[in-house]
Amino acid sequence: MGYLNSISGLQADGAPVSGGGLSQDGKFGYGYASCPGKRSSMEDFYETLIDSVDGEIVGLFGVFDGHGGAQVAEYVKQNLFGNLLRHPKFITDTKSAIGGADLHVVL
């Protein structure tokens, strides 16, 4: 799996994070960028993943908004895609897989 991780959306020098990726077969590409807003700290997270499931190439992209705290957004970033890909109906019934992604957040 090719996760692109950014804890704060900023590089160590405070510059915005940006980049992109390409699927293994070279047929699908994407780009991303993250920069801080008005708050003193970044509470948002993002994740990207291109993988193969049951012979199908899938792209998963998420932006997880902290809304006053980073804990839940970080938890979802770390768990959502793995839970979706492991769901037995991910390819055949994606809506059901999203509903059954089992993201139980305990703060």
Short mmCIF file of C-alpha atoms in Angstrom, two decimals:
data_model
loop_
_atom_site.label_atom_id
_atom_site.label_comp_id
_atom_site.label_asym_id
_atom_site.label_seq_id
_atom_site.Cartn_x
_atom_site.Cartn_y
_atom_site.Cartn_z
CA MET A 1 0.00 0.00 0.00
CA GLY A 2 1.28 3.44 -0.83
CA TYR A 3 0.10 5.74 1.92
CA LEU A 4 1.18 9.38 1.75
CA ASN A 5 1.20 10.73 5.26
CA SER A 6 1.20 14.26 6.58
CA ILE A 7 0.70 14.74 10.27
CA SER A 8 0.24 18.49 10.21
CA GLY A 9 -0.13 19.44 6.56
CA LEU A 10 3.13 21.37 6.83
CA GLN A 11 6.74 20.54 6.25
CA ALA A 12 9.23 21.09 9.09
CA ASP A 13 9.99 24.58 7.73
CA GLY A 14 6.28 25.55 7.79
CA ALA A 15 5.80 25.28 4.01
CA PRO A 16 2.61 23.65 2.65
CA VAL A 17 2.75 19.97 1.73
CA SER A 18 2.02 18.96 -1.84
CA GLY A 19 2.71 16.02 -4.10
CA GLY A 20 1.05 13.28 -6.04
CA GLY A 21 1.17 9.71 -7.16
CA LEU A 22 0.53 7.30 -9.98
CA SER A 23 -1.12 3.89 -10.05
CA GLN A 24 1.16 0.90 -10.61
CA ASP A 25 -0.11 0.48 -14.17
CA GLY A 26 0.49 4.18 -14.90
CA LYS A 27 -3.12 4.77 -15.97
CA PHE A 28 -4.26 6.83 -12.99
CA GLY A 29 -2.59 9.83 -11.38
CA TYR A 30 -3.52 12.33 -8.70
CA GLY A 31 -2.20 15.38 -6.89
CA TYR A 32 -2.74 16.91 -3.48
CA ALA A 33 -1.85 20.02 -1.49
CA SER A 34 -2.37 21.07 2.10
CA CYS A 35 -1.76 24.44 3.71
CA PRO A 36 -2.75 25.98 7.04
CA GLY A 37 -5.73 28.25 7.48
CA LYS A 38 -6.30 30.91 10.14
CA ARG A 39 -5.84 28.64 13.16
CA SER A 40 -2.45 28.39 14.83
CA SER A 41 -2.39 24.60 14.40
CA MET A 42 -3.51 22.25 11.63
CA GLU A 43 -6.21 19.82 12.79
CA ASP A 44 -6.98 18.30 9.40
CA PHE A 45 -5.56 15.13 7.93
CA TYR A 46 -5.62 13.61 4.48
CA GLU A 47 -4.81 10.20 3.07
CA THR A 48 -4.43 8.77 -0.41
CA LEU A 49 -4.18 5.17 -1.53
CA ILE A 50 -4.18 3.39 -4.87
CA ASP A 51 -4.37 -0.38 -4.52
CA SER A 52 -5.73 -3.51 -6.16
CA VAL A 53 -8.72 -5.33 -4.70
CA ASP A 54 -9.99 -8.52 -6.34
CA GLY A 55 -8.17 -7.58 -9.54
CA GLU A 56 -9.70 -4.08 -9.63
CA ILE A 57 -7.56 -0.96 -9.22
CA VAL A 58 -9.15 1.35 -6.66
CA GLY A 59 -8.26 4.86 -5.58
CA LEU A 60 -9.18 6.06 -2.11
CA PHE A 61 -8.83 9.73 -1.20
CA GLY A 62 -9.89 11.34 2.05
CA VAL A 63 -9.81 14.70 3.79
CA PHE A 64 -10.58 14.44 7.49
CA ASP A 65 -11.52 17.71 9.18
CA GLY A 66 -10.51 18.12 12.82
CA HIS A 67 -13.28 20.58 13.82
CA GLY A 68 -11.73 21.72 17.08
CA GLY A 69 -9.41 18.79 17.68
CA ALA A 70 -7.22 16.42 15.74
CA GLN A 71 -7.87 13.12 17.57
CA VAL A 72 -10.89 11.86 15.62
CA ALA A 73 -9.60 13.06 12.24
CA GLU A 74 -6.27 11.31 12.87
CA TYR A 75 -8.02 8.09 13.96
CA VAL A 76 -10.18 8.03 10.83
CA LYS A 77 -7.10 8.71 8.66
CA GLN A 78 -5.28 5.77 10.22
CA ASN A 79 -8.17 3.28 10.07
CA LEU A 80 -10.78 4.02 7.39
CA PHE A 81 -9.02 2.82 4.24
CA GLY A 82 -7.73 -0.42 5.80
CA ASN A 83 -11.19 -1.22 7.16
CA LEU A 84 -12.78 -0.53 3.78
CA LEU A 85 -10.30 -2.69 1.86
CA ARG A 86 -10.80 -5.61 4.28
CA HIS A 87 -14.60 -5.44 4.01
CA PRO A 88 -15.83 -8.50 2.05
CA LYS A 89 -18.28 -6.43 -0.03
CA PHE A 90 -15.97 -3.51 -0.84
CA ILE A 91 -15.99 -4.16 -4.62
CA THR A 92 -19.48 -5.62 -5.02
CA ASP A 93 -21.39 -3.32 -2.64
CA THR A 94 -19.28 -0.26 -1.82
CA LYS A 95 -22.13 1.57 -0.07
CA SER A 96 -22.58 -1.34 2.33
CA ALA A 97 -18.82 -1.50 2.93
CA ILE A 98 -18.69 2.19 3.81
CA GLY A 99 -21.56 1.74 6.26
CA GLY A 100 -19.82 -1.27 7.79
CA ALA A 101 -16.31 0.18 8.02
CA ASP A 102 -16.38 -0.24 11.83
CA LEU A 103 -14.86 3.03 12.93
CA HIS A 104 -15.59 3.05 16.63
CA VAL A 105 -13.96 6.16 18.04
CA VAL A 106 -13.27 6.29 21.76
CA LEU A 107 -11.92 9.57 23.13
#
